[in-house]
PDB file of C-alpha atoms in Angstrom:
ATOM      1  CA  MET A 100      -0.084   0.061   0.092  1.00  0.00           C
ATOM      2  CA  ILE A 101       1.455   3.816  -0.556  1.00  0.00           C
ATOM      3  CA  GLU A 102       1.008   4.382   3.032  1.00  0.00           C
ATOM      4  CA  SER A 103       3.245   1.759   3.660  1.00  0.00           C
ATOM      5  CA  LEU A 104       6.084   3.244   1.250  1.00  0.00           C
ATOM      6  CA  PHE A 105       5.919   6.615   3.074  1.00  0.00           C
ATOM      7  CA  LEU A 106       7.088   4.851   6.245  1.00  0.00           C
ATOM      8  CA  VAL A 107       9.715   2.782   4.502  1.00  0.00           C
ATOM      9  CA  VAL A 108      10.882   6.367   2.796  1.00  0.00           C
ATOM     10  CA  GLY A 109      10.946   8.036   6.412  1.00  0.00           C
ATOM     11  CA  PHE A 110      12.882   5.630   8.033  1.00  0.00           C
ATOM     12  CA  MET A 111      15.331   5.199   5.079  1.00  0.00           C
ATOM     13  CA  SER A 112      15.863   8.779   5.073  1.00  0.00           C
ATOM     14  CA  LEU A 113      16.424   8.898   8.890  1.00  0.00           C
ATOM     15  CA  VAL A 114      19.432   6.160   8.535  1.00  0.00           C
ATOM     16  CA  LEU A 115      20.726   8.453   5.447  1.00  0.00           C
ATOM     17  CA  LEU A 116      20.349  11.511   7.730  1.00  0.00           C
ATOM     18  CA  LEU A 117      22.405   9.460  10.496  1.00  0.00           C
ATOM     19  CA  PHE A 118      25.121   8.452   7.724  1.00  0.00           C
ATOM     20  CA  THR A 119      25.763  11.300   5.548  1.00  0.00           C
ATOM     21  CA  ASN A 120      26.123  14.969   5.817  1.00  0.00           C
ATOM     22  CA  ARG A 121      23.033  15.867   3.869  1.00  0.00           C
ATOM     23  CA  PHE A 122      20.778  16.758   7.494  1.00  0.00           C
ATOM     24  CA  MET A 123      18.551  19.312   5.629  1.00  0.00           C
ATOM     25  CA  LEU A 124      17.688  17.006   2.880  1.00  0.00           C
ATOM     26  CA  PHE A 125      17.282  13.818   4.321  1.00  0.00           C
ATOM     27  CA  GLY A 126      15.639  15.491   7.229  1.00  0.00           C
ATOM     28  CA  ILE A 127      12.943  17.156   5.232  1.00  0.00           C
ATOM     29  CA  THR A 128      12.235  13.917   3.127  1.00  0.00           C
ATOM     30  CA  ALA A 129      11.552  12.081   6.576  1.00  0.00           C
ATOM     31  CA  VAL A 130       9.674  14.549   7.829  1.00  0.00           C
ATOM     32  CA  ALA A 131       7.439  14.751   4.816  1.00  0.00           C
ATOM     33  CA  SER A 132       7.484  10.662   4.501  1.00  0.00           C
ATOM     34  CA  PHE A 133       5.984  10.658   8.220  1.00  0.00           C
ATOM     35  CA  PHE A 134       3.445  12.988   7.720  1.00  0.00           C
ATOM     36  CA  GLY A 135       2.352  11.786   4.569  1.00  0.00           C
ATOM     37  CA  TYR A 136       2.266   8.213   6.079  1.00  0.00           C
ATOM     38  CA  PHE A 137      -0.063   9.286   9.065  1.00  0.00           C
ATOM     39  CA  MET A 138      -2.114  11.882   6.572  1.00  0.00           C
ATOM     40  CA  LEU A 139      -3.218   9.039   4.647  1.00  0.00           C
ATOM     41  CA  MET A 140      -4.142   6.730   7.400  1.00  0.00           C
ATOM     42  CA  ASP A 141      -8.130   6.779   8.154  1.00  0.00           C
ATOM     43  CA  SER A 142      -7.568   7.466  11.682  1.00  0.00           C
ATOM     44  CA  GLY A 143      -4.561   9.667  11.422  1.00  0.00           C
ATOM     45  CA  THR A 144      -4.562  13.043  13.193  1.00  0.00           C
ATOM     46  CA  LEU A 145      -1.953  15.843  13.633  1.00  0.00           C
ATOM     47  CA  LEU A 146      -1.957  15.199  16.958  1.00  0.00           C
ATOM     48  CA  THR A 147      -0.415  11.091  16.626  1.00  0.00           C
ATOM     49  CA  PHE A 148       1.954  12.819  14.068  1.00  0.00           C
ATOM     50  CA  VAL A 149       3.416  15.085  16.167  1.00  0.00           C
ATOM     51  CA  LEU A 150       3.910  12.646  19.062  1.00  0.00           C
ATOM     52  CA  PHE A 151       5.775  10.322  16.576  1.00  0.00           C
ATOM     53  CA  LEU A 152       7.796  13.036  15.276  1.00  0.00           C
ATOM     54  CA  ILE A 153       8.843  14.098  18.788  1.00  0.00           C
ATOM     55  CA  GLY A 154       9.658  10.463  19.595  1.00  0.00           C
ATOM     56  CA  ILE A 155      11.912  10.104  16.478  1.00  0.00           C
ATOM     57  CA  LEU A 156      13.703  13.703  17.665  1.00  0.00           C
ATOM     58  CA  LEU A 157      14.412  12.255  21.170  1.00  0.00           C
ATOM     59  CA  LEU A 158      15.588   8.971  19.765  1.00  0.00           C
ATOM     60  CA  ILE A 159      18.089  10.938  17.445  1.00  0.00           C
ATOM     61  CA  ALA A 160      19.050  13.443  20.892  1.00  0.00           C
ATOM     62  CA  GLU A 161      19.891  10.182  22.703  1.00  0.00           C
ATOM     63  CA  VAL A 162      22.322   9.196  20.015  1.00  0.00           C
ATOM     64  CA  PHE A 163      24.118  12.670  21.022  1.00  0.00           C
ATOM     65  CA  ILE A 164      23.808  12.320  24.753  1.00  0.00           C
ATOM     66  CA  PRO A 165      24.729   8.586  25.038  1.00  0.00           C
ATOM     67  CA  ASP A 166      24.230   6.424  27.970  1.00  0.00           C
ATOM     68  CA  PHE A 167      21.595   8.647  29.359  1.00  0.00           C
ATOM     69  CA  GLY A 168      18.872   6.550  28.858  1.00  0.00           C
ATOM     70  CA  LEU A 169      15.518   8.356  29.633  1.00  0.00           C
ATOM     71  CA  ILE A 170      15.625  10.471  26.844  1.00  0.00           C
ATOM     72  CA  GLY A 171      15.595   7.511  24.493  1.00  0.00           C
ATOM     73  CA  ILE A 172      12.703   5.497  26.633  1.00  0.00           C
ATOM     74  CA  ILE A 173      10.607   8.705  26.451  1.00  0.00           C
ATOM     75  CA  GLY A 174      11.168   8.620  22.817  1.00  0.00           C
ATOM     76  CA  ILE A 175      10.577   5.226  22.462  1.00  0.00           C
ATOM     77  CA  GLY A 176       7.400   5.362  24.220  1.00  0.00           C
ATOM     78  CA  MET A 177       5.905   8.844  22.486  1.00  0.00           C
ATOM     79  CA  ILE A 178       6.846   6.989  19.144  1.00  0.00           C
ATOM     80  CA  GLY A 179       4.886   3.637  20.266  1.00  0.00           C
ATOM     81  CA  PHE A 180       1.827   5.569  21.354  1.00  0.00           C
ATOM     82  CA  GLY A 181       1.901   8.016  18.359  1.00  0.00           C
ATOM     83  CA  TYR A 182       1.838   5.039  15.960  1.00  0.00           C
ATOM     84  CA  PHE A 183      -0.137   2.853  16.985  1.00  0.00           C
ATOM     85  CA  SER A 184      -3.069   5.336  18.010  1.00  0.00           C
ATOM     86  CA  ASN A 185      -2.777   5.916  14.470  1.00  0.00           C
ATOM     87  CA  ARG A 186      -4.260   2.725  13.047  1.00  0.00           C
ATOM     88  CA  THR A 187      -7.026   0.466  14.177  1.00  0.00           C
ATOM     89  CA  ASP A 188      -5.555  -2.228  12.329  1.00  0.00           C
ATOM     90  CA  LEU A 189      -2.748  -3.499  14.919  1.00  0.00           C
ATOM     91  CA  TRP A 190      -1.837  -6.299  12.713  1.00  0.00           C
ATOM     92  CA  GLY A 191      -1.362  -3.903   9.909  1.00  0.00           C
ATOM     93  CA  SER A 192       0.677  -1.654  12.000  1.00  0.00           C
ATOM     94  CA  VAL A 193       3.254  -3.831  13.101  1.00  0.00           C
ATOM     95  CA  MET A 194       3.508  -5.249   9.688  1.00  0.00           C
ATOM     96  CA  ASP A 195       4.143  -1.974   8.337  1.00  0.00           C
ATOM     97  CA  LEU A 196       6.391  -0.869  10.966  1.00  0.00           C
ATOM     98  CA  SER A 197       8.217  -4.392  11.036  1.00  0.00           C
ATOM     99  CA  LEU A 198       9.156  -3.745   7.240  1.00  0.00           C
ATOM    100  CA  ALA A 199      10.113  -0.258   7.646  1.00  0.00           C
ATOM    101  CA  LEU A 200      12.752  -1.072  10.301  1.00  0.00           C
ATOM    102  CA  ILE A 201      14.145  -4.082   8.247  1.00  0.00           C
ATOM    103  CA  ILE A 202      14.695  -2.112   4.902  1.00  0.00           C
ATOM    104  CA  ALA A 203      16.342   0.965   7.512  1.00  0.00           C
ATOM    105  CA  VAL A 204      18.729  -1.790   9.315  1.00  0.00           C
ATOM    106  CA  VAL A 205      19.606  -3.367   5.891  1.00  0.00           C
ATOM    107  CA  THR A 206      20.528   0.215   4.459  1.00  0.00           C
ATOM    108  CA  ALA A 207      22.444   1.069   7.156  1.00  0.00           C
ATOM    109  CA  TYR A 208      24.471  -2.213   6.904  1.00  0.00           C
ATOM    110  CA  ILE A 209      25.199  -1.546   3.146  1.00  0.00           C
ATOM    111  CA  LEU A 210      26.221   1.637   4.003  1.00  0.00           C
ATOM    112  CA  LEU A 211      28.619   0.528   6.603  1.00  0.00           C
ATOM    113  CA  ARG A 212      30.059  -2.064   4.246  1.00  0.00           C
ATOM    114  CA  LYS A 213      30.648   0.681   1.689  1.00  0.00           C
ATOM    115  CA  GLY A 214      33.038   2.640   4.377  1.00  0.00           C
ATOM    116  CA  TYR A 215      30.195   5.436   5.479  1.00  0.00           C
ATOM    117  CA  ARG A 216      30.564   5.999   9.162  1.00  0.00           C
ATOM    118  CA  PHE A 217      28.435   7.302  12.050  1.00  0.00           C
ATOM    119  CA  VAL A 218      28.294  11.081  11.209  1.00  0.00           C
ATOM    120  CA  PRO A 219      26.543  12.090  14.850  1.00  0.00           C
ATOM    121  CA  GLY A 220      29.844  10.684  16.670  1.00  0.00           C
ATOM    122  CA  GLN A 221      32.130  12.772  14.190  1.00  0.00           C
ATOM    123  CA  LYS A 222      29.947  15.499  14.801  1.00  0.00           C
ATOM    124  CA  LEU A 223      30.696  15.622  18.816  1.00  0.00           C
ATOM    125  CA  ILE A 224      34.096  15.683  18.075  1.00  0.00           C
ATOM    126  CA  LEU A 225      34.107  18.780  15.844  1.00  0.00           C
ATOM    127  CA  ALA A 226      32.122  20.482  18.266  1.00  0.00           C
ATOM    128  CA  SER A 227      34.672  20.286  21.246  1.00  0.00           C
ATOM    129  CA  SER A 228      36.605  23.237  21.607  1.00  0.00           C
ATOM    130  CA  LEU A 229      39.737  22.345  23.713  1.00  0.00           C
ATOM    131  CA  GLN A 230      42.817  24.413  24.753  1.00  0.00           C
ATOM    132  CA  GLY A 231      45.980  23.257  23.895  1.00  0.00           C
ATOM    133  CA  GLN A 232      47.501  24.380  27.129  1.00  0.00           C
ATOM    134  CA  ARG A 233      45.690  21.895  28.925  1.00  0.00           C
ATOM    135  CA  GLY A 234      47.230  18.642  26.672  1.00  0.00           C
ATOM    136  CA  TYR A 235      44.730  18.921  23.764  1.00  0.00           C
ATOM    137  CA  SER A 236      45.864  19.287  20.625  1.00  0.00           C
ATOM    138  CA  THR A 237      44.524  22.230  18.138  1.00  0.00           C
ATOM    139  CA  GLY A 238      45.396  23.368  14.925  1.00  0.00           C
ATOM    140  CA  LYS A 239      48.200  20.317  14.112  1.00  0.00           C
ATOM    141  CA  ASN A 240      48.773  18.066  11.119  1.00  0.00           C
ATOM    142  CA  TYR A 241      47.409  15.337  12.527  1.00  0.00           C
ATOM    143  CA  GLN A 242      49.099  12.928  10.050  1.00  0.00           C
ATOM    144  CA  GLU A 243      52.042  12.678  12.520  1.00  0.00           C
ATOM    145  CA  TYR A 244      49.903  10.438  14.465  1.00  0.00           C
ATOM    146  CA  LEU A 245      49.129   7.600  11.449  1.00  0.00           C
ATOM    147  CA  LEU A 246      49.914   4.327  12.468  1.00  0.00           C
ATOM    148  CA  GLN A 247      51.019   5.592  16.054  1.00  0.00           C
ATOM    149  CA  ARG A 248      49.477   3.758  19.229  1.00  0.00           C
ATOM    150  CA  GLY A 249      48.443   4.959  22.347  1.00  0.00           C
ATOM    151  CA  HIS A 250      45.293   4.374  24.428  1.00  0.00           C
ATOM    152  CA  ALA A 251      42.037   5.100  24.699  1.00  0.00           C
ATOM    153  CA  VAL A 252      41.044   7.402  27.670  1.00  0.00           C
ATOM    154  CA  THR A 253      37.356   7.592  27.284  1.00  0.00           C
ATOM    155  CA  VAL A 254      35.187   4.788  26.105  1.00  0.00           C
ATOM    156  CA  LEU A 255      35.140   5.093  22.220  1.00  0.00           C
ATOM    157  CA  ARG A 256      31.198   4.523  20.851  1.00  0.00           C
ATOM    158  CA  PRO A 257      32.670   5.501  18.275  1.00  0.00           C
ATOM    159  CA  ALA A 258      33.561   9.082  19.506  1.00  0.00           C
ATOM    160  CA  GLY A 259      35.936   9.583  22.587  1.00  0.00           C
ATOM    161  CA  LYS A 260      39.580  10.537  23.394  1.00  0.00           C
ATOM    162  CA  ALA A 261      42.628   8.422  23.189  1.00  0.00           C
ATOM    163  CA  GLU A 262      45.953   9.667  24.208  1.00  0.00           C
ATOM    164  CA  VAL A 263      48.815   9.532  21.663  1.00  0.00           C
ATOM    165  CA  ASN A 264      52.541  10.099  21.956  1.00  0.00           C
ATOM    166  CA  GLY A 265      51.965  12.073  25.189  1.00  0.00           C
ATOM    167  CA  THR A 266      48.712  14.068  23.573  1.00  0.00           C
ATOM    168  CA  ILE A 267      45.105  13.765  23.983  1.00  0.00           C
ATOM    169  CA  LEU A 268      43.450  14.137  20.883  1.00  0.00           C
ATOM    170  CA  ASP A 269      39.534  13.416  19.749  1.00  0.00           C
ATOM    171  CA  VAL A 270      38.913  10.471  17.568  1.00  0.00           C
ATOM    172  CA  VAL A 271      36.566   8.063  16.349  1.00  0.00           C
ATOM    173  CA  SER A 272      37.046   4.078  16.532  1.00  0.00           C
ATOM    174  CA  ASP A 273      36.582   1.715  13.328  1.00  0.00           C
ATOM    175  CA  GLY A 274      33.063   1.194  14.054  1.00  0.00           C
ATOM    176  CA  LYS A 275      33.341  -0.750  17.198  1.00  0.00           C
ATOM    177  CA  VAL A 276      32.906   0.447  20.792  1.00  0.00           C
ATOM    178  CA  ILE A 277      36.644   0.413  22.527  1.00  0.00           C
ATOM    179  CA  PRO A 278      36.577   0.269  26.464  1.00  0.00           C
ATOM    180  CA  GLU A 279      38.744   3.159  28.235  1.00  0.00           C
ATOM    181  CA  GLY A 280      42.048   1.943  28.727  1.00  0.00           C
ATOM    182  CA  THR A 281      42.308  -0.335  25.230  1.00  0.00           C
ATOM    183  CA  VAL A 282      45.323  -0.083  23.303  1.00  0.00           C
ATOM    184  CA  ILE A 283      44.787   1.811  19.941  1.00  0.00           C
ATOM    185  CA  GLU A 284      46.369   2.417  16.783  1.00  0.00           C
ATOM    186  CA  VAL A 285      45.621   4.996  14.343  1.00  0.00           C
ATOM    187  CA  VAL A 286      44.815   3.730  11.163  1.00  0.00           C
ATOM    188  CA  LYS A 287      43.447   6.725   9.371  1.00  0.00           C
ATOM    189  CA  VAL A 288      43.701  10.565   9.314  1.00  0.00           C
ATOM    190  CA  GLU A 289      41.209  12.841   7.129  1.00  0.00           C
ATOM    191  CA  GLY A 290      42.215  16.324   8.323  1.00  0.00           C
ATOM    192  CA  ILE A 291      41.313  16.622  11.986  1.00  0.00           C
ATOM    193  CA  LYS A 292      39.180  13.265  11.857  1.00  0.00           C
ATOM    194  CA  ILE A 293      41.314  10.498  13.300  1.00  0.00           C
ATOM    195  CA  ILE A 294      40.465   6.699  12.976  1.00  0.00           C
ATOM    196  CA  VAL A 295      41.483   4.347  15.394  1.00  0.00           C
ATOM    197  CA  ARG A 296      41.328   0.588  15.760  1.00  0.00           C
ATOM    198  CA  GLU A 297      41.762  -1.572  18.525  1.00  0.00           C
ATOM    199  CA  LEU A 298      44.902  -3.597  19.130  1.00  0.00           C
ATOM    200  CA  THR A 299      44.278  -7.075  20.368  1.00  0.00           C
TER     201      THR A 299
END
């Protein structure tokens, strides 16, 4: 059904939003797709759409505020309430949502396989403003750290801090969560983006 396609496109747009830097394009596409889905439902209302959308935004906020938990729980609750209040056919709702989530997960998997990385974690790094006199590196050529080893100062999930050659750096793991204190190696440097992997 056409409404199911709107839901699929909405969730795929969210995945693309999180894995690329085209936030405006995919953000607008996601909102428009979800709006179309809710408005095509017989019982769809603006209120259920707004609740669903706020829930999505809270889940995205949870990505930027890891380990807080409460935001994500509230977000899931609002998504569930807004979505299932929108349909009188419970089985149809479950099927539509399951299909959209499966396609979204497959899309995320394909992007990861093609070398895309989770953008929100990278944005957290770029948002940091740290002073060089406190041991942080600013305005440097980070190529000098390529293939150098150090250890994770914080948990990398995937963004965090690591100490390499006595300097604390903002780094991104190669996709895995790396515990604090783990020995790491710098495997790639892209401008000010430093990618590390765990050494076992």
